């Protein structure tokens, strides 16, 4: 078996704030059949420490950015983990990146430099009797792993995957020495970004290969419009940069075996799930489509556009159930919309079980993102016969076959898509959804096509394996 160390700040089902966790959690099992053994290096947040039985550490560090640290090799929830136990960095209440009030931890630069540092140590000296042939780093939190590999001349190649270019790991210039970076690399082809440090940029410049989570997002990232200041870096490395589509964990997301719902096999079988969902959200019966949103509430997700477009749905008998967490202004606007219309119902917070019940019970799932690296909820929707209605951007382009007249005629459509990402275009898509829903045979075709669509990891795992071989051969 070839060996790859995945370096990530979150990993489902142990700790999750978004899609990164799902991907990191699913990759090891997906890769196993390709001949790559993946172990995952993860910070020892309290929730992770509780989930493992720490034995004798495989690595001890007397001073890791201000305190002692140790690495434990442990198995939990089917994952083969290296857990970085560093109480001064991770032992605190709150979320992985922020405190209970949503404020970023002030020592995030050290907290995640530590992750990159330890990845490089494991690559250099191994942990226990295991040493990786390759390091796969995810996002800015692991961006310094490729950098430290380069700085310490370790000779182990690396991949950096961008899950969202909006998060760039910015730290003030004073951190250069504090994080153990070389001042000589504080430049355009190193980690310097507008006079500050960017750990993501460090990763982009020093990784052997770069990927992102869909081919369309990869193309978009090369443009000024989507690159968020890093498009130039990516253009310079265009030959080493590609998009590999995310899959979903099709054991966790399987309507036939999902423990959160009354299971079903066919579009018709969804009826019970839909009735239960209406009840849970206190929505009355109606002839229109029941649409759901399961999302972070942030500008990226375009939910302000949905607020403006909603009359197109709810004035025609359609309904909306939303589960979200994040931006408080959006939250109060959705609360107000729900108070004003009986066909709109909202819940706030993070609730895995409810997200399953919603995706199972709904007729359609809405993803009106302004940009979307891959997006996972539309993939869950496809698997559950819940028709995705998506903006035409990033991974949403690559995963949903839009109901154009020709796609409908050829019976290949799996969802609806709109462009540009405006409230007017979204309203038109909602109108199209209401019309298609009123034609049950056509709607059912969309559902059946979606349920047949391959949304698991098999194809993408093969692409990662191919890239891993390429990176190790290049090193
Ligand atoms: P992002 O990573 O940008 O948030 P993705 O669509 O890639 O978007 O992944 C989001 C993941 O988080 C999905 O698994 C989705 O089901 C889940 N999720 C988002 N918000 C919630 C919530 N409020 N409750 C439960 N799950 C959520």
Coordinates of C-alpha atoms and ligand atoms in Angstrom, one line a residue:
X1 CA 0.0 0.0 0.0
X2 CA 1.1 3.6 -0.7
X3 CA 0.8 5.9 2.3
X4 CA -0.8 9.3 2.4
X5 CA -1.2 11.6 5.4
X6 CA -4.3 13.8 5.2
X7 CA -3.9 17.0 7.2
X8 CA -7.2 18.6 8.1
X9 CA -8.7 20.9 10.7
X10 CA -12.1 19.0 10.7
X11 CA -13.2 15.5 9.8
X12 CA -16.7 14.0 9.9
X13 CA -18.2 12.5 11.9
X14 CA -15.9 13.7 14.7
X15 CA -15.8 17.4 14.1
X16 CA -17.5 19.4 11.4
X17 CA -18.3 23.0 10.4
X18 CA -18.8 22.4 6.7
X19 CA -18.1 20.4 3.6
X20 CA -14.4 20.0 4.3
X21 CA -15.2 17.7 7.1
X22 CA -17.4 15.5 4.9
X23 CA -14.6 15.2 2.3
X24 CA -11.8 14.5 4.8
X25 CA -14.1 11.9 6.5
X26 CA -15.0 10.1 3.3
X27 CA -11.6 10.1 1.5
X28 CA -9.8 7.4 3.5
X29 CA -12.4 4.7 2.8
X30 CA -12.8 5.8 -0.8
X31 CA -9.1 5.6 -1.4
X32 CA -8.5 2.2 0.2
X33 CA -9.5 0.2 -2.9
X34 CA -7.1 2.3 -5.1
X35 CA -4.1 1.1 -3.0
X36 CA -3.6 4.2 -0.9
X37 CA -3.7 4.0 2.8
X38 CA -4.7 7.3 4.2
X39 CA -4.2 8.4 7.8
X40 CA -5.6 11.7 9.1
X41 CA -3.8 14.2 11.2
X42 CA -6.4 16.2 13.2
X43 CA -6.2 18.7 16.1
X44 CA -7.1 17.3 19.5
X45 CA -10.1 19.5 20.2
X46 CA -12.0 18.3 23.3
X47 CA -14.6 16.5 21.2
X48 CA -11.9 14.6 19.4
X49 CA -10.0 13.7 22.6
X50 CA -13.2 12.4 24.0
X51 CA -13.7 10.1 21.0
X52 CA -10.4 8.4 21.2
X53 CA -8.5 6.3 23.7
X54 CA -5.1 7.9 23.8
X55 CA -2.4 5.4 24.3
X56 CA 1.3 5.9 24.4
X57 CA 2.1 8.9 22.2
X58 CA 3.9 8.2 18.9
X59 CA 5.5 11.6 19.0
X60 CA 6.3 14.1 21.8
X61 CA 7.2 17.7 21.3
X62 CA 8.5 19.7 24.3
X63 CA 7.4 23.1 22.9
X64 CA 5.0 23.4 20.1
X65 CA 4.1 27.1 19.7
X66 CA 4.1 27.8 23.4
X67 CA 3.4 24.5 25.1
X68 CA 4.0 20.7 25.2
X69 CA 2.3 18.5 22.6
X70 CA 2.0 14.9 21.8
X71 CA 0.6 12.9 18.8
X72 CA -1.6 9.9 19.4
X73 CA -2.3 7.2 16.9
X74 CA -5.9 6.2 17.4
X75 CA -8.9 4.6 15.6
X76 CA -12.3 6.2 15.9
X77 CA -15.5 5.9 13.8
X78 CA -13.7 4.0 11.1
X79 CA -10.9 6.6 10.8
X80 CA -7.2 6.0 11.3
X81 CA -6.1 9.1 13.1
X82 CA -3.1 10.9 14.3
X83 CA -4.5 13.3 16.9
X84 CA -2.4 16.3 17.9
X85 CA -2.9 16.8 21.6
X86 CA -1.8 20.3 22.4
X87 CA -3.9 21.5 25.3
X88 CA -2.6 25.1 25.1
X89 CA -3.9 25.3 21.5
X90 CA -7.0 23.2 21.4
X91 CA -8.4 22.4 24.8
X92 CA -11.1 25.0 25.0
X93 CA -14.9 25.3 24.7
X94 CA -16.2 26.7 21.4
X95 CA -15.9 25.8 17.8
X96 CA -12.7 24.8 15.9
X97 CA -12.0 28.3 14.6
X98 CA -13.9 30.6 17.0
X99 CA -15.3 31.0 20.5
X100 CA -18.9 30.7 21.5
X101 CA -19.7 34.3 20.3
X102 CA -18.4 33.5 16.8
X103 CA -15.1 35.5 17.3
X104 CA -12.0 33.9 15.7
X105 CA -9.5 32.6 18.3
X106 CA -6.8 35.1 18.4
X107 CA -4.1 32.4 18.3
X108 CA -5.5 30.7 15.1
X109 CA -2.2 31.4 13.3
X110 CA -0.3 29.3 15.9
X111 CA -3.1 26.8 16.3
X112 CA -2.9 25.8 12.6
X113 CA 0.8 26.4 12.0
X114 CA 1.2 23.7 14.7
X115 CA -0.9 21.4 12.5
X116 CA 1.4 22.0 9.4
X117 CA 4.5 21.8 11.6
X118 CA 3.5 18.3 12.9
X119 CA 2.6 17.1 9.5
X120 CA 6.1 17.9 8.3
X121 CA 7.6 16.2 11.4
X122 CA 5.6 13.0 10.6
X123 CA 6.6 13.2 7.0
X124 CA 10.3 13.6 8.0
X125 CA 10.6 11.0 10.8
X126 CA 7.4 8.9 10.6
X127 CA 5.1 8.3 13.5
X128 CA 5.3 4.9 15.1
X129 CA 6.4 2.7 12.2
X130 CA 4.5 4.6 9.6
X131 CA 5.8 7.3 7.3
X132 CA 3.8 8.8 4.4
X133 CA 4.9 8.9 0.8
X134 CA 2.7 12.0 0.3
X135 CA 1.0 14.7 2.4
X136 CA -2.5 15.8 1.4
X137 CA -3.2 19.2 3.0
X138 CA -6.6 20.8 3.1
X139 CA -7.3 24.5 3.0
X140 CA -5.5 27.4 4.8
X141 CA -5.5 25.5 8.1
X142 CA -3.0 23.0 6.6
X143 CA -1.4 25.4 4.2
X144 CA 1.8 25.5 6.1
X145 CA 2.3 21.8 5.7
X146 CA 3.7 22.1 2.1
X147 CA 5.7 25.1 3.2
X148 CA 7.4 23.3 6.1
X149 CA 8.1 20.3 3.9
X150 CA 9.9 22.6 1.5
X151 CA 11.6 24.7 4.2
X152 CA 13.0 21.6 5.9
X153 CA 13.9 19.9 2.6
X154 CA 12.0 16.8 3.6
X155 CA 11.5 15.5 0.1
X156 CA 8.0 14.2 0.6
X157 CA 5.6 15.6 -2.0
X158 CA 2.4 17.3 -1.2
X159 CA -1.1 18.1 -2.5
X160 CA -3.0 21.2 -1.4
X161 CA -6.8 21.1 -1.9
X162 CA -8.7 24.3 -1.9
X163 CA -12.2 23.8 -0.5
X164 CA -13.0 27.5 -0.4
X165 CA -10.7 30.3 -1.6
X166 CA -12.5 32.8 0.6
X167 CA -10.6 31.6 3.6
X168 CA -7.0 32.5 3.2
X169 CA -5.3 32.1 6.6
X170 CA -4.2 35.8 6.9
X171 CA -1.8 36.8 9.7
X172 CA 0.0 40.0 10.4
X173 CA 3.7 40.2 9.4
X174 CA 4.8 40.0 13.0
X175 CA 4.0 36.3 12.9
X176 CA 6.9 35.5 10.6
X177 CA 9.2 34.5 13.4
X178 CA 6.5 33.4 15.7
X179 CA 5.3 30.8 13.2
X180 CA 8.8 29.7 12.3
X181 CA 8.7 31.0 8.7
X182 CA 11.7 32.1 6.7
X183 CA 11.8 35.9 6.1
X184 CA 13.4 35.1 2.7
X185 CA 10.0 33.6 1.6
X186 CA 8.1 36.7 2.5
X187 CA 7.6 37.6 -1.2
X188 CA 5.2 37.1 -4.2
X189 CA 6.4 33.5 -4.8
X190 CA 6.3 32.6 -1.1
X191 CA 3.6 33.4 1.5
X192 CA 3.4 37.2 1.3
X193 CA -0.1 38.5 0.4
X194 CA -0.7 42.2 0.4
X195 CA 1.9 42.8 3.1
X196 CA 0.6 40.0 5.3
X197 CA 1.1 36.3 5.7
X198 CA -1.3 34.0 3.9
X199 CA -1.0 30.3 4.9
X200 CA -3.2 29.4 1.9
X201 CA -0.8 31.2 -0.5
X202 CA 2.1 29.4 1.2
X203 CA 0.4 26.1 0.4
X204 CA -0.4 27.1 -3.2
X205 CA 3.2 28.1 -3.9
X206 CA 4.9 25.1 -2.2
X207 CA 2.6 22.2 -2.8
X208 CA 3.7 19.7 -5.5
X209 CA 0.2 19.8 -7.0
X210 CA -3.0 21.9 -6.2
X211 CA -6.5 20.7 -6.5
X212 CA -9.9 22.1 -5.8
X213 CA -13.2 20.4 -5.5
X214 CA -14.8 20.7 -8.9
X215 CA -13.5 21.3 -12.5
X216 CA -15.7 24.3 -13.0
X217 CA -14.5 26.0 -9.7
X218 CA -11.0 25.3 -10.9
X219 CA -11.7 27.2 -14.1
X220 CA -13.4 30.0 -12.2
X221 CA -10.5 30.4 -9.7
X222 CA -8.2 31.3 -12.6
X223 CA -10.2 34.5 -13.1
X224 CA -10.1 37.8 -11.2
X225 CA -13.8 37.5 -10.5
X226 CA -13.5 34.4 -8.4
X227 CA -9.9 34.1 -7.5
X228 CA -10.1 36.5 -4.5
X229 CA -6.7 37.9 -5.1
X230 CA -5.1 34.4 -5.6
X231 CA -6.0 34.0 -9.2
X232 CA -2.5 35.1 -10.3
X233 CA -0.8 32.5 -8.1
X234 CA -3.1 29.9 -9.6
X235 CA -2.5 31.0 -13.1
X236 CA 1.2 30.8 -12.6
X237 CA 0.7 27.2 -11.5
X238 CA -2.1 26.3 -13.9
X239 CA -0.3 23.2 -15.1
X240 CA -0.2 21.8 -11.6
X241 CA -3.8 22.7 -10.8
X242 CA -6.9 20.7 -11.4
X243 CA -10.4 20.1 -10.1
X244 CA -11.6 16.8 -8.7
X245 CA -15.3 16.6 -7.9
X246 CA -16.4 15.8 -4.4
X247 CA -18.5 12.8 -3.8
X248 CA -20.7 12.0 -0.9
X249 CA -20.6 9.3 1.7
X250 CA -23.3 7.1 0.2
X251 CA -23.5 4.9 3.3
X252 CA -24.4 7.9 5.5
X253 CA -26.6 9.4 2.8
X254 CA -28.7 6.5 1.6
X255 CA -32.5 6.8 1.7
X256 CA -32.9 3.0 1.9
X257 CA -30.9 2.7 5.2
X258 CA -30.8 6.2 6.7
X259 CA -31.6 5.8 10.4
X260 CA -32.9 9.4 10.6
X261 CA -36.0 8.6 8.4
X262 CA -38.6 6.0 7.5
X263 CA -36.6 4.5 4.7
X264 CA -37.7 4.5 1.0
X265 CA -36.5 3.3 -2.3
X266 CA -38.6 5.2 -4.9
X267 CA -39.8 8.8 -5.4
X268 CA -43.3 7.6 -4.4
X269 CA -41.8 6.2 -1.1
X270 CA -40.9 9.7 0.0
X271 CA -44.5 10.5 0.9
X272 CA -44.2 9.6 4.6
X273 CA -40.9 11.6 4.9
X274 CA -42.7 14.6 3.4
X275 CA -45.7 14.4 5.7
X276 CA -43.3 14.1 8.7
X277 CA -41.3 17.0 7.5
X278 CA -44.4 19.2 7.1
X279 CA -45.4 18.3 10.6
X280 CA -42.0 19.0 12.0
X281 CA -41.9 22.5 10.4
X282 CA -45.6 23.2 11.1
X283 CA -46.4 23.7 7.5
X284 CA -50.0 23.1 6.2
X285 CA -50.9 20.9 3.3
X286 CA -50.4 22.4 -0.1
X287 CA -50.2 21.4 -3.8
X288 CA -47.0 23.1 -4.5
X289 CA -43.4 21.8 -4.1
X290 CA -41.9 21.7 -0.6
X291 CA -38.4 23.2 -0.9
X292 CA -35.7 23.1 1.6
X293 CA -32.4 24.9 2.4
X294 CA -29.7 23.3 4.6
X295 CA -26.9 25.8 4.7
X296 CA -24.5 28.1 6.5
X297 CA -26.0 31.5 6.5
X298 CA -23.4 33.6 4.8
X299 CA -23.2 36.0 1.8
X300 CA -21.6 33.2 -0.3
X301 CA -24.8 31.1 -0.2
X302 CA -27.0 33.7 -1.9
X303 CA -29.9 33.3 0.6
X304 CA -30.6 37.1 0.5
X305 CA -31.6 36.5 -3.1
X306 CA -33.9 33.7 -2.0
X307 CA -35.7 36.1 0.4
X308 CA -36.4 38.4 -2.5
X309 CA -37.4 35.6 -4.9
X310 CA -39.6 33.7 -2.4
X311 CA -43.0 35.2 -3.5
X312 CA -42.5 33.4 -6.8
X313 CA -42.7 30.1 -4.8
X314 CA -45.0 30.7 -1.9
X315 CA -47.6 32.7 -3.7
X316 CA -48.1 29.7 -6.0
X317 CA -48.6 27.1 -3.4
X318 CA -44.9 26.2 -2.9
X319 CA -43.3 26.1 0.5
X320 CA -40.0 26.7 2.1
X321 CA -38.4 25.0 5.2
X322 CA -34.9 26.3 6.1
X323 CA -32.3 25.1 8.4
X324 CA -29.3 27.4 8.8
X325 CA -26.7 28.9 11.1
X326 CA -24.4 31.8 10.9
X327 CA -25.2 35.4 9.9
X328 CA -27.6 37.0 12.5
X329 CA -29.1 39.5 10.1
X330 CA -30.1 36.8 7.6
X331 CA -31.5 34.8 10.5
X332 CA -33.8 37.7 11.5
X333 CA -34.8 38.4 7.9
X334 CA -35.8 34.7 7.5
X335 CA -37.6 34.8 10.9
X336 CA -39.6 37.8 9.7
X337 CA -40.4 36.1 6.3
X338 CA -41.7 33.1 8.2
X339 CA -43.8 35.2 10.5
X340 CA -45.3 36.9 7.5
X341 CA -46.2 33.8 5.4
X342 CA -47.7 30.4 6.5
X343 CA -45.8 28.6 3.8
X344 CA -42.4 29.6 5.1
X345 CA -40.9 27.9 8.2
X346 CA -37.4 28.2 9.5
X347 CA -35.1 26.7 12.2
X348 CA -31.7 27.9 13.2
X349 CA -28.7 25.9 14.6
X350 CA -26.7 23.0 13.4
X351 CA -28.7 19.7 13.4
X352 CA -27.4 16.7 11.5
X353 CA -30.5 14.5 12.0
X354 CA -32.8 17.3 11.0
X355 CA -30.8 17.9 7.8
X356 CA -31.3 14.2 6.8
X357 CA -35.1 14.5 7.5
X358 CA -35.3 17.6 5.4
X359 CA -33.4 16.3 2.5
X360 CA -35.5 13.1 2.6
X361 CA -38.9 14.8 3.0
X362 CA -38.5 17.7 0.5
X363 CA -39.5 17.9 -3.2
X364 CA -36.6 20.2 -4.0
X365 CA -33.5 21.6 -2.4
X366 CA -32.3 25.1 -3.1
X367 CA -28.7 26.1 -3.5
X368 CA -28.6 29.7 -4.8
X369 CA -24.9 30.3 -4.1
X370 CA -22.9 33.3 -5.5
X371 CA -20.0 30.9 -5.7
X372 CA -19.8 27.2 -4.8
X373 CA -16.6 25.2 -4.9
X374 CA -18.5 22.0 -5.0
X375 CA -21.5 22.0 -2.7
X376 CA -22.8 18.8 -1.1
X377 CA -26.4 19.4 -0.3
X378 CA -27.4 19.2 -4.0
X379 CA -25.7 15.8 -4.1
X380 CA -27.6 14.6 -1.1
X381 CA -30.8 15.9 -2.8
X382 CA -30.0 13.9 -6.0
X383 CA -29.6 10.7 -4.0
X384 CA -32.9 11.2 -2.1
X385 CA -35.1 12.1 -5.1
X386 CA -35.1 15.7 -4.0
X387 CA -34.7 17.9 -7.1
X388 CA -31.8 20.4 -6.8
X389 CA -32.5 24.0 -7.9
X390 CA -29.0 25.6 -8.1
X391 CA -27.1 28.6 -9.3
X392 CA -25.0 28.0 -12.4
X393 CA -21.6 28.2 -10.7
X394 CA -18.7 26.1 -9.6
X395 CA -19.5 22.5 -8.6
X396 CA -23.2 23.1 -9.1
X397 CA -22.5 23.3 -12.8
X398 CA -20.7 20.0 -12.7
X399 CA -23.2 18.0 -10.6
X400 CA -26.7 19.0 -11.8
X401 CA -28.0 18.3 -15.3
X402 CA -30.3 21.3 -15.8
X403 CA -33.8 20.8 -17.1
X404 CA -33.3 22.5 -20.5
X405 CA -35.9 21.6 -23.1
X406 CA -33.4 19.2 -24.8
X407 CA -32.3 17.6 -21.5
X408 CA -36.0 17.0 -20.7
X409 CA -36.7 15.6 -24.1
X410 CA -33.7 13.3 -23.8
X411 CA -34.7 12.3 -20.3
X412 CA -31.4 13.1 -18.7
X413 CA -32.2 16.2 -16.6
X414 CA -31.7 15.9 -12.8
X415 CA -32.4 19.4 -11.6
X416 CA -33.0 23.1 -12.4
X417 CA -30.3 25.8 -12.7
X418 CA -30.4 29.5 -13.1
X419 CA -28.0 32.2 -14.4
X420 CA -27.0 34.9 -13.6
X421 CA -27.1 34.6 -9.8
X422 CA -29.8 37.2 -9.2
X423 CA -33.1 37.2 -7.4
X424 CA -35.0 37.6 -10.8
X425 CA -33.3 34.6 -12.3
X426 CA -33.9 32.6 -9.1
X427 CA -37.5 33.6 -9.1
X428 CA -37.8 32.3 -12.7
X429 CA -36.3 29.0 -11.7
X430 CA -38.8 28.7 -8.8
X431 CA -41.6 29.4 -11.2
X432 CA -40.2 26.7 -13.5
X433 CA -40.1 24.3 -10.5
X434 CA -43.8 25.0 -9.6
X435 CA -44.7 24.3 -13.3
X436 CA -42.7 21.1 -13.5
X437 CA -44.0 20.0 -10.2
X438 CA -47.6 20.4 -11.4
X439 CA -46.7 17.8 -14.1
X440 CA -46.1 14.7 -12.0
X441 CA -44.7 12.4 -14.7
X442 CA -42.0 15.0 -15.7
X443 CA -41.2 15.7 -12.0
X444 CA -40.8 12.0 -11.3
X445 CA -38.4 11.6 -14.2
X446 CA -36.2 14.3 -12.7
X447 CA -36.3 12.5 -9.4
X448 CA -35.5 9.1 -10.9
X449 CA -32.7 10.4 -13.1
X450 CA -31.2 12.1 -10.0
X451 CA -31.5 9.0 -7.9
X452 CA -29.5 7.1 -10.6
X453 CA -26.8 9.7 -10.8
X454 CA -23.4 8.4 -9.5
X455 CA -22.7 10.8 -6.7
X456 CA -20.4 8.6 -4.6
X457 CA -16.6 8.7 -4.3
X458 CA -15.5 5.9 -6.7
X459 CA -14.7 8.0 -9.8
X460 CA -13.1 10.8 -7.9
X461 CA -11.0 8.5 -5.6
X462 CA -9.5 7.1 -8.8
X463 CA -8.6 10.6 -9.9
X464 CA -7.0 11.4 -6.6
X465 CA -5.0 8.2 -6.7
X466 CA -3.8 9.0 -10.2
X467 CA -2.7 12.5 -9.0
X468 CA -1.0 11.0 -5.9
X469 CA 1.1 8.8 -8.2
X470 CA 1.9 11.7 -10.4
X471 CA 3.0 13.9 -7.4
X472 CA 5.1 11.2 -6.0
X473 CA 6.7 10.5 -9.4
X474 CA 7.4 14.2 -9.8
X475 CA 9.1 14.6 -6.4
Ligands
LIG1 P1 -19.9 24.6 2.9 O1 -18.8 23.7 3.2 O2 -19.6 25.9 2.1 O3 -20.7 25.0 4.2 P2 -21.1 22.4 1.5 O4 -22.4 22.2 0.8 O5 -19.9 21.9 0.8 O6 -21.0 23.9 2.0 O7 -21.2 21.5 2.9 C1 -22.0 21.9 3.9 C2 -22.2 20.6 4.8 O8 -22.7 21.1 6.1 C3 -23.2 19.7 4.3 O9 -22.9 18.4 4.7 C4 -24.5 20.2 4.9 O10 -25.5 19.2 5.0 C5 -24.0 20.6 6.3 N1 -24.8 21.7 6.9 C6 -24.7 23.0 6.7 N2 -25.5 23.7 7.5 C7 -26.1 22.8 8.4 C8 -27.0 22.9 9.5 N3 -27.4 24.1 9.9 N4 -27.3 21.8 10.1 C9 -26.8 20.6 9.7 N5 -26.0 20.4 8.7 C10 -25.6 21.5 8.0

